[in-house]
Amino acid sequence: MSTQDVLKNASTLASYNVLLQVMFRVLTFLLNAFTLRFVSKELIGVVNVRLTLLYSTLVFLSREAFRRACLSGVSGTNHSWRQVINLLWLTLPLGVLWAALLVCVWLWLLEVPDPLTVPYYGPAVVLFALSGVQELLAEPLMVLAQAHMFVRLKVVAESLAMIAKCSMTVVLVVFAREWGLYIFSAAHLVYTGFLVLCYAVYFIRFLGSQEAAKKGFPLHRVGDLLPCRADGEPLVDWTLARLTWSFFKQSFLKQILTEGERYVMTFLNVLSFGDQGVYDIVNNLGSMVARFIFLPIEESFYIFFAKVLERGRDVKSQKQEDVAIAAEVLECLLKLVLVVGLIISVFGYAYSYLALDIYGGSLLSSGAGPTLLRCYSCYVLLLAVNGVTECFVFAAMSQKEVDRYNLVMLALSVSFLFLSYMLTWWAGGVGFILANCLNMGLRILHSLLYIRRYFQSSQWKPLRGLLPSPLLLLALAVSAVVTALSEGVFCCDSGWLLRLVHIAVGAACLLGVFVAVLLTETQLIQFVRTQLMPKYRKKHT
């Protein structure tokens, strides 16, 4: 597969992933708004913070290292998919071990919620852990699909799973509210069950078909998906196994950084279950754009950089055409996430109160909710830049560099936990966001220094993508002032008519920012049209 084909497939994957994440976030957004009117904020706090943390910790620690190593192509074109499949099946027993350990911690070491307010906590812990193990049954199939760019499979599977989860949650919340945590446990089991079923059905039908033969798919029958030893070769690729171990050490630290505030809330009890529920709702609302735009871009273009660049080799010893394309893509991605992040930061300040008041009423708009969302809007900018810089760095680093970076991650993890505790004690929920900003800034600095060194001896300067045009900066500054004044004059206690005026002012300012982008960021516009918009790309090609 040529570099241009890899770029095209990665761009398609990013585009469909963005659409998928938009749907997920919109459904979750509507589901939370609906359940807020039927269940207590304490119940939402336990589900969205503690139980979701159990599930995400189990799945992330069980599969993330295997997924990154097996998608990186470290063994070159001679790697055996038989050995890769064998390695990926190790995620299942590892997941069972993590599930047993985490269930013990969640049941016996953490504070148990009041059973009158949050009933059936014990069974819910076991069922959420079981759902994580159930999802790992499809991990070899998921990696196969991602490596071969089966983008529609992921979209269909996760869409059906999310629709099934939301449908069950709504039905049980309305008709069986007394079930408590059983409602969300059953819905999560349905979600992971649908994922496994969709991937299994697809590959059962795909393997051995004419389509598989036409694509040159490396596996030919369903039995090839199960672990077994091939004649004349080791059970696993030990190069990939060593890289997996390196990524495993890193993934443990990255999980602490990614879910750090939930660990602090869960293990240190700095917020009540009700306050945890409010914080998590605001956090989900603030991270919607980050998750449905930035995360799919990071995941998809990590695959692109990993396939185009040769891990651990300097720029001069690689194909210059491939390096040129990688540098251009990195520059455009940095400019894209920077522009989107700046827009969110500017408009998030003036519209946080209105958004929370519409979404959850006085439960969210009174108190610290608006301040939390305003701070999170600024944090999104750092989150966006870090996602792109780290996806490039992790694709280009050698195994030794990955091991060295683990020490950096360890220092950041320790400092983050300390800062989270201290700043939360001082500033409440806002302290979590401030700690995240400080740590994200340090991670960005490390990645920028690596990228600068990587391209230092070449003609390419992809970090120019972090320099927006003066006209765009002026448009953003004017928008910040105008929308802040509009909020003070029109919003938000004088009725819906003035609220609509405030919204109209924001829409006009946003239009002005878009015009500035169209006039000054021509390279970015061309990249978005040709690489991230599937309909236009089909016409263009």
XYZ file of C-alpha atoms in Angstrom:
541
model
C 0.000 0.000 0.000
C 1.455 3.363 -1.037
C 1.871 6.315 1.313
C -0.927 8.194 -0.446
C -3.248 5.194 0.001
C -2.369 4.992 3.690
C -3.085 8.722 4.064
C -6.400 8.350 2.216
C -7.462 5.412 4.394
C -6.365 7.141 7.601
C -8.286 10.253 6.587
C -11.389 8.176 5.827
C -11.048 6.449 9.196
C -10.744 9.833 10.926
C -13.797 11.185 9.108
C -16.013 8.217 9.969
C -14.682 8.142 13.528
C -15.576 11.803 13.945
C -19.135 11.095 12.747
C -19.312 8.079 15.042
C -18.103 10.060 18.056
C -20.559 12.849 17.270
C -23.396 10.330 17.384
C -22.076 8.756 20.605
C -21.730 12.097 22.344
C -25.095 13.377 21.189
C -26.801 10.177 22.383
C -24.928 10.282 25.704
C -25.709 13.981 25.999
C -29.427 13.367 25.510
C -29.374 10.279 27.726
C -27.787 12.190 30.635
C -30.271 15.045 30.203
C -33.092 12.492 30.309
C -31.829 10.465 33.290
C -31.141 13.654 35.294
C -34.922 14.005 35.561
C -35.478 10.457 36.861
C -32.510 9.479 39.064
C -30.493 11.210 41.751
C -27.191 12.978 41.119
C -25.612 10.566 43.623
C -26.573 7.605 41.442
C -25.175 9.374 38.360
C -21.969 10.113 40.275
C -21.447 6.436 41.174
C -22.186 5.237 37.611
C -20.304 7.890 35.638
C -17.299 8.150 37.946
C -16.701 5.023 40.000
C -18.188 2.234 37.849
C -17.100 3.758 34.551
C -13.586 4.123 36.013
C -13.594 0.402 36.858
C -14.568 -0.499 33.304
C -12.165 1.916 31.562
C -9.238 0.897 33.794
C -9.809 -2.795 33.125
C -10.141 -2.417 29.351
C -7.343 0.127 28.931
C -4.745 -1.774 30.967
C -5.694 -5.071 29.318
C -5.540 -4.031 25.657
C -3.964 -0.613 25.040
C -0.341 -1.814 25.008
C -1.161 -4.781 22.739
C -3.149 -2.564 20.372
C -0.423 0.074 20.009
C 2.339 -2.477 19.517
C 0.446 -4.585 16.980
C -0.655 -1.550 14.945
C 2.789 0.046 14.878
C 4.211 -2.345 12.257
C 7.481 -2.652 14.185
C 8.240 -6.021 12.624
C 8.010 -4.582 9.119
C 6.388 -6.366 6.217
C 7.646 -9.781 7.311
C 5.574 -10.001 10.468
C 3.211 -12.952 10.815
C -0.451 -12.271 11.494
C -0.603 -15.708 13.088
C 1.824 -14.487 15.789
C -0.018 -11.165 16.118
C -3.324 -12.970 16.722
C -1.683 -15.160 19.362
C -0.303 -12.089 21.119
C -3.649 -10.289 21.026
C -5.476 -13.201 22.667
C -3.341 -12.611 25.767
C -5.569 -9.608 26.455
C -8.335 -11.965 27.624
C -6.540 -13.737 30.517
C -4.907 -10.433 31.423
C -8.376 -8.868 31.531
C -9.667 -11.631 33.827
C -6.775 -11.003 36.233
C -7.368 -7.240 36.207
C -11.102 -7.802 36.724
C -10.541 -9.981 39.799
C -8.093 -7.478 41.302
C -10.196 -4.390 40.579
C -13.431 -5.955 41.848
C -11.728 -6.696 45.179
C -10.494 -3.104 45.417
C -13.874 -1.575 44.451
C -15.806 -3.780 46.903
C -13.551 -3.915 49.944
C -11.145 -0.961 49.887
C -13.345 1.904 48.668
C -16.179 3.648 50.465
C -19.496 1.926 49.772
C -22.386 4.271 48.845
C -25.513 4.455 50.993
C -27.693 1.541 49.794
C -30.853 3.625 50.243
C -29.590 6.297 47.825
C -27.525 4.042 45.525
C -28.887 0.462 45.686
C -27.194 -2.723 44.385
C -23.630 -1.381 44.396
C -21.928 -4.792 44.861
C -23.591 -6.617 41.954
C -23.056 -3.565 39.731
C -19.288 -3.676 40.337
C -19.158 -7.328 39.266
C -21.326 -6.725 36.184
C -19.272 -3.735 34.984
C -16.086 -5.803 35.324
C -17.764 -8.636 33.415
C -18.688 -6.238 30.611
C -15.030 -5.239 30.283
C -13.913 -8.871 29.994
C -16.708 -9.503 27.494
C -15.465 -6.669 25.251
C -11.937 -8.159 25.232
C -13.329 -11.221 23.417
C -13.438 -9.084 20.270
C -9.995 -7.458 20.653
C -8.188 -9.543 17.970
C -11.037 -8.763 15.566
C -10.960 -5.054 16.402
C -7.223 -4.808 15.761
C -7.572 -6.722 12.493
C -10.339 -4.376 11.379
C -8.379 -1.262 12.365
C -5.146 -2.433 10.734
C -6.951 -3.153 7.456
C -9.011 0.057 7.586
C -12.464 -1.582 7.876
C -13.901 1.785 8.827
C -17.581 1.032 8.181
C -17.451 -2.040 10.408
C -16.479 0.067 13.415
C -19.151 2.650 12.621
C -21.939 0.055 12.291
C -20.866 -2.050 15.290
C -20.480 0.819 17.734
C -23.597 2.568 16.448
C -25.781 -0.501 16.986
C -24.214 -1.121 20.399
C -24.782 2.467 21.539
C -28.385 2.508 20.276
C -29.087 -0.755 22.131
C -27.491 0.628 25.327
C -29.438 3.888 25.207
C -32.719 2.110 24.440
C -32.359 -0.261 27.373
C -31.349 2.551 29.729
C -34.386 4.674 28.805
C -36.821 1.774 29.128
C -35.474 0.643 32.517
C -35.201 4.183 33.924
C -38.857 4.840 33.071
C -40.396 1.478 34.017
C -37.994 -0.034 36.589
C -36.445 2.922 38.420
C -36.234 0.895 41.649
C -33.589 -1.363 40.074
C -30.960 1.309 40.735
C -27.503 0.379 39.484
C -28.851 -2.783 37.820
C -30.231 -0.490 35.085
C -26.840 0.837 34.037
C -25.057 -2.494 34.540
C -27.468 -4.321 32.251
C -27.245 -1.563 29.635
C -23.437 -1.750 29.656
C -23.457 -5.517 29.267
C -25.755 -5.109 26.269
C -23.369 -2.543 24.770
C -20.266 -4.750 24.954
C -22.279 -7.814 23.906
C -23.450 -6.046 20.744
C -19.867 -5.028 19.938
C -18.593 -8.597 20.177
C -21.540 -9.956 18.202
C -21.174 -7.451 15.343
C -17.451 -8.091 14.895
C -17.894 -11.865 15.132
C -20.710 -11.960 12.573
C -18.796 -9.744 10.150
C -15.604 -11.809 10.184
C -17.498 -15.121 9.993
C -19.114 -13.862 6.787
C -15.994 -12.109 5.466
C -13.333 -14.820 5.865
C -13.154 -17.092 2.849
C -15.289 -14.783 0.725
C -14.363 -13.383 -2.689
C -14.041 -9.922 -1.157
C -11.397 -11.200 1.285
C -9.464 -12.880 -1.527
C -9.649 -9.733 -3.640
C -8.232 -7.622 -0.785
C -5.479 -10.167 -0.100
C -6.607 -10.605 3.499
C -3.963 -12.620 5.430
C -6.467 -14.944 7.195
C -8.658 -17.388 5.283
C -10.961 -19.205 7.720
C -12.591 -18.653 11.083
C -10.150 -21.024 12.786
C -7.335 -18.608 11.936
C -8.835 -16.141 14.408
C -8.122 -18.500 17.309
C -4.694 -18.875 18.947
C -2.499 -21.677 17.618
C 1.154 -22.349 16.743
C 2.281 -22.137 13.117
C 4.912 -24.560 11.830
C 8.470 -23.292 11.945
C 7.896 -20.069 13.912
C 7.568 -19.052 17.582
C 4.179 -18.770 19.208
C 4.435 -14.943 19.313
C 6.612 -12.291 17.680
C 9.052 -11.474 20.484
C 9.896 -8.088 18.997
C 6.242 -7.128 19.270
C 6.056 -8.712 22.728
C 8.935 -6.553 23.999
C 7.379 -3.441 22.488
C 4.061 -4.418 24.105
C 5.776 -4.572 27.493
C 7.213 -1.093 26.916
C 3.803 0.253 25.974
C 2.229 -1.562 28.930
C 4.423 0.297 31.400
C 3.524 3.518 29.620
C -0.203 2.740 29.388
C -0.424 2.303 33.162
C 0.938 5.809 33.637
C -1.104 7.258 30.781
C -4.286 5.863 32.342
C -3.501 7.679 35.581
C -3.033 10.905 33.636
C -6.144 10.384 31.508
C -8.475 9.424 34.366
C -6.513 11.103 37.162
C -9.358 13.195 38.524
C -11.613 10.124 38.736
C -8.914 8.225 40.671
C -8.523 11.143 43.083
C -12.317 11.393 43.545
C -12.644 7.625 43.970
C -9.728 6.904 46.285
C -9.334 10.168 48.250
C -13.011 11.149 48.670
C -12.381 14.839 47.994
C -15.928 15.268 46.605
C -19.248 13.727 47.646
C -21.018 11.352 45.257
C -23.461 14.138 44.367
C -20.669 16.618 43.615
C -18.924 13.913 41.591
C -22.088 13.541 39.524
C -22.269 17.285 38.776
C -18.556 17.459 37.975
C -18.771 14.475 35.644
C -21.759 15.915 33.759
C -19.926 19.222 33.267
C -16.766 17.323 32.312
C -18.638 15.275 29.694
C -20.301 18.371 28.294
C -16.980 20.207 28.093
C -15.160 17.290 26.492
C -17.745 16.569 23.795
C -15.815 18.307 21.020
C -12.486 16.986 22.299
C -13.706 13.415 22.189
C -15.682 13.408 18.966
C -13.195 15.434 16.915
C -9.738 15.302 18.477
C -9.668 11.684 19.721
C -10.707 10.105 16.369
C -8.110 12.241 14.586
C -5.442 11.132 17.066
C -6.333 7.437 16.744
C -6.572 7.454 12.943
C -3.452 9.471 12.206
C -1.402 7.478 14.705
C -1.949 4.576 12.300
C -0.913 6.803 9.375
C 2.315 7.989 11.029
C 3.123 4.460 12.279
C 2.802 3.028 8.759
C 4.615 5.852 6.926
C 7.526 6.480 9.324
C 10.131 3.907 10.325
C 10.180 3.684 14.090
C 13.437 4.772 15.731
C 15.178 5.994 12.542
C 16.137 9.590 11.852
C 14.707 11.665 9.016
C 17.661 11.338 6.629
C 17.631 7.517 6.676
C 13.972 7.272 5.595
C 12.182 7.783 2.282
C 12.107 11.534 1.787
C 8.740 11.433 0.031
C 7.166 9.691 3.023
C 8.767 12.109 5.496
C 7.577 15.091 3.437
C 3.977 13.839 3.469
C 4.168 13.093 7.216
C 5.522 16.589 7.940
C 2.835 18.257 5.840
C 0.069 16.224 7.480
C 1.441 16.980 10.960
C 1.535 20.723 10.221
C -2.056 20.708 8.930
C -3.304 18.638 11.873
C -1.663 21.010 14.353
C -3.245 24.012 12.643
C -6.655 22.288 12.557
C -6.777 21.373 16.254
C -5.316 24.759 17.240
C -8.022 26.662 15.367
C -10.827 24.477 16.737
C -9.369 24.668 20.261
C -9.108 28.473 20.153
C -12.700 28.787 18.961
C -13.922 26.559 21.822
C -11.893 28.521 24.383
C -13.187 31.905 23.181
C -16.880 31.036 22.834
C -16.946 28.628 25.776
C -16.436 31.481 28.227
C -19.546 33.445 27.222
C -21.879 30.498 26.648
C -21.095 28.110 29.536
C -23.847 29.373 31.830
C -26.467 29.280 29.081
C -25.472 25.768 27.987
C -25.689 24.357 31.513
C -28.971 26.116 32.254
C -30.573 24.667 29.123
C -29.117 21.211 29.712
C -29.745 20.624 33.405
C -31.547 23.663 34.781
C -30.522 25.201 38.093
C -29.010 21.885 39.222
C -26.048 22.602 36.922
C -26.147 26.358 36.258
C -26.177 27.328 39.935
C -23.009 26.922 41.951
C -19.654 26.003 40.437
C -20.999 24.499 37.198
C -20.446 27.499 34.867
C -16.957 28.158 36.261
C -16.045 24.501 35.719
C -17.199 24.610 32.107
C -15.370 27.892 31.402
C -12.122 26.445 32.740
C -12.678 23.250 30.769
C -13.100 25.268 27.557
C -9.530 26.518 27.989
C -8.306 23.018 28.846
C -9.745 21.701 25.554
C -7.145 23.747 23.632
C -4.290 21.972 25.442
C -6.034 18.634 25.032
C -6.279 19.173 21.275
C -2.628 20.061 20.725
C -1.379 17.258 22.977
C -3.393 14.603 21.144
C -1.789 15.368 17.777
C 1.768 15.874 19.044
C 1.731 12.667 21.084
C 0.243 10.561 18.274
C 3.218 11.592 16.099
C 5.775 11.116 18.875
C 4.523 7.642 19.836
C 4.615 6.564 16.176
C 8.181 7.818 15.631
C 9.875 6.813 18.911
C 12.150 3.806 19.137
C 11.561 1.213 21.840
C 14.361 2.708 23.961
C 12.842 6.172 23.614
C 9.457 4.782 24.646
C 11.087 3.272 27.752
C 12.751 6.598 28.581
C 9.475 8.431 28.127
C 7.908 6.061 30.659
C 10.062 7.756 33.308
C 8.727 11.141 32.193
C 5.177 9.798 32.421
C 5.904 8.462 35.911
C 7.045 11.886 37.094
C 3.994 13.521 35.483
C 1.647 10.972 37.064
C 3.011 11.543 40.551
C 2.940 15.324 40.157
C -0.578 15.194 38.724
C -1.992 13.208 41.628
C -0.333 15.550 44.128
C -1.515 18.673 42.287
C -5.043 17.281 41.918
C -5.350 16.656 45.631
C -3.893 20.017 46.660
C -5.726 22.133 44.080
C -9.045 20.340 44.709
C -8.683 20.972 48.427
C -8.094 24.662 47.560
C -10.504 25.234 44.633
C -12.944 22.312 44.580
C -13.730 20.755 41.196
C -11.882 23.555 39.362
C -8.684 22.222 40.927
C -8.946 19.060 38.827
C -9.019 21.122 35.635
C -6.085 23.300 36.734
C -4.012 20.195 37.523
C -4.889 18.742 34.130
C -3.825 21.970 32.402
C -0.439 22.011 34.119
C 0.310 18.377 33.307
C -0.988 18.642 29.740
C 1.258 21.664 29.205
C 4.313 19.668 30.316
C 3.396 16.780 28.008
C 2.988 19.182 25.086
C 6.385 20.743 25.834
C 8.077 17.331 25.807
C 6.419 16.385 22.503
C 7.279 19.709 20.855
C 10.945 19.343 21.811
C 10.979 15.815 20.355
C 9.349 16.940 17.077
C 11.764 19.872 16.794
C 14.759 17.552 17.236
C 13.259 15.007 14.827
C 13.001 17.495 11.941
C 15.984 19.646 12.945
C 18.291 18.352 10.195
C 15.601 18.551 7.483
C 13.900 21.281 5.506
C 10.475 20.634 7.019
C 9.125 22.699 9.921
C 5.749 21.190 10.875
C 5.565 23.162 14.136
C 4.621 26.198 12.045
C 1.132 24.746 12.300
C 0.981 26.213 15.823
C 1.198 29.792 14.470
C -2.274 31.105 13.520
C -2.601 34.103 11.218
C -2.802 37.632 12.743
C -6.237 38.188 11.169
C -7.590 35.039 12.815
C -6.195 36.090 16.210
C -7.805 39.522 15.791
C -11.172 37.941 14.915
C -10.975 35.696 17.984
C -10.041 38.597 20.286
C -12.940 40.733 19.028
C -15.315 37.763 19.411
C -14.176 37.202 23.004
C -14.906 40.808 23.976
C -18.227 41.059 22.100
C -19.659 37.763 23.402
C -18.598 38.535 26.993
C -20.399 41.900 26.789
C -23.412 40.195 25.219
C -23.622 37.723 28.105
C -23.570 40.543 30.640
C -26.330 42.471 28.838
C -28.668 39.786 27.455
C -28.124 36.584 29.426
C -29.562 34.776 31.181
C -32.370 35.813 33.594
C -34.518 38.010 31.310
C -36.380 35.437 29.276
C -35.828 33.486 26.095
C -36.025 36.445 23.730
C -32.841 38.011 25.106
C -31.206 34.589 25.258
C -31.841 34.226 21.532
C -30.276 37.653 20.975
C -27.185 36.461 22.878
C -27.062 33.329 20.723
C -27.398 35.425 17.560
C -24.482 37.635 18.632
C -22.345 34.514 19.106
C -23.380 33.128 15.713
C -22.384 36.396 14.007
C -18.992 36.406 15.751
C -18.442 32.746 14.849
C -19.229 33.540 11.217
C -16.599 36.273 11.293
C -14.021 33.807 12.650
C -14.852 31.318 9.885
C -14.393 34.050 7.269
C -10.962 34.833 8.742
C -10.041 31.148 8.524
C -11.179 30.923 4.888
C -9.181 34.019 3.935
C -5.912 33.218 5.715
C -5.623 29.445 6.292
C -5.801 28.209 2.693
C -3.516 25.202 3.263
C -5.682 24.055 6.166
C -8.893 24.442 4.148
C -7.414 22.399 1.302
C -6.338 19.663 3.729
C -9.782 19.464 5.331
C -11.562 19.372 1.974
C -9.324 16.751 0.389
C -8.561 14.516 3.381
C -11.277 14.869 6.049
C -14.412 15.293 3.924
C -15.256 11.917 2.310
C -17.744 13.236 -0.278
C -15.390 15.905 -1.575
C -12.445 13.497 -1.580
C -14.308 11.028 -3.793
C -14.966 13.785 -6.339
C -11.440 15.082 -6.033
C -9.879 11.692 -6.654
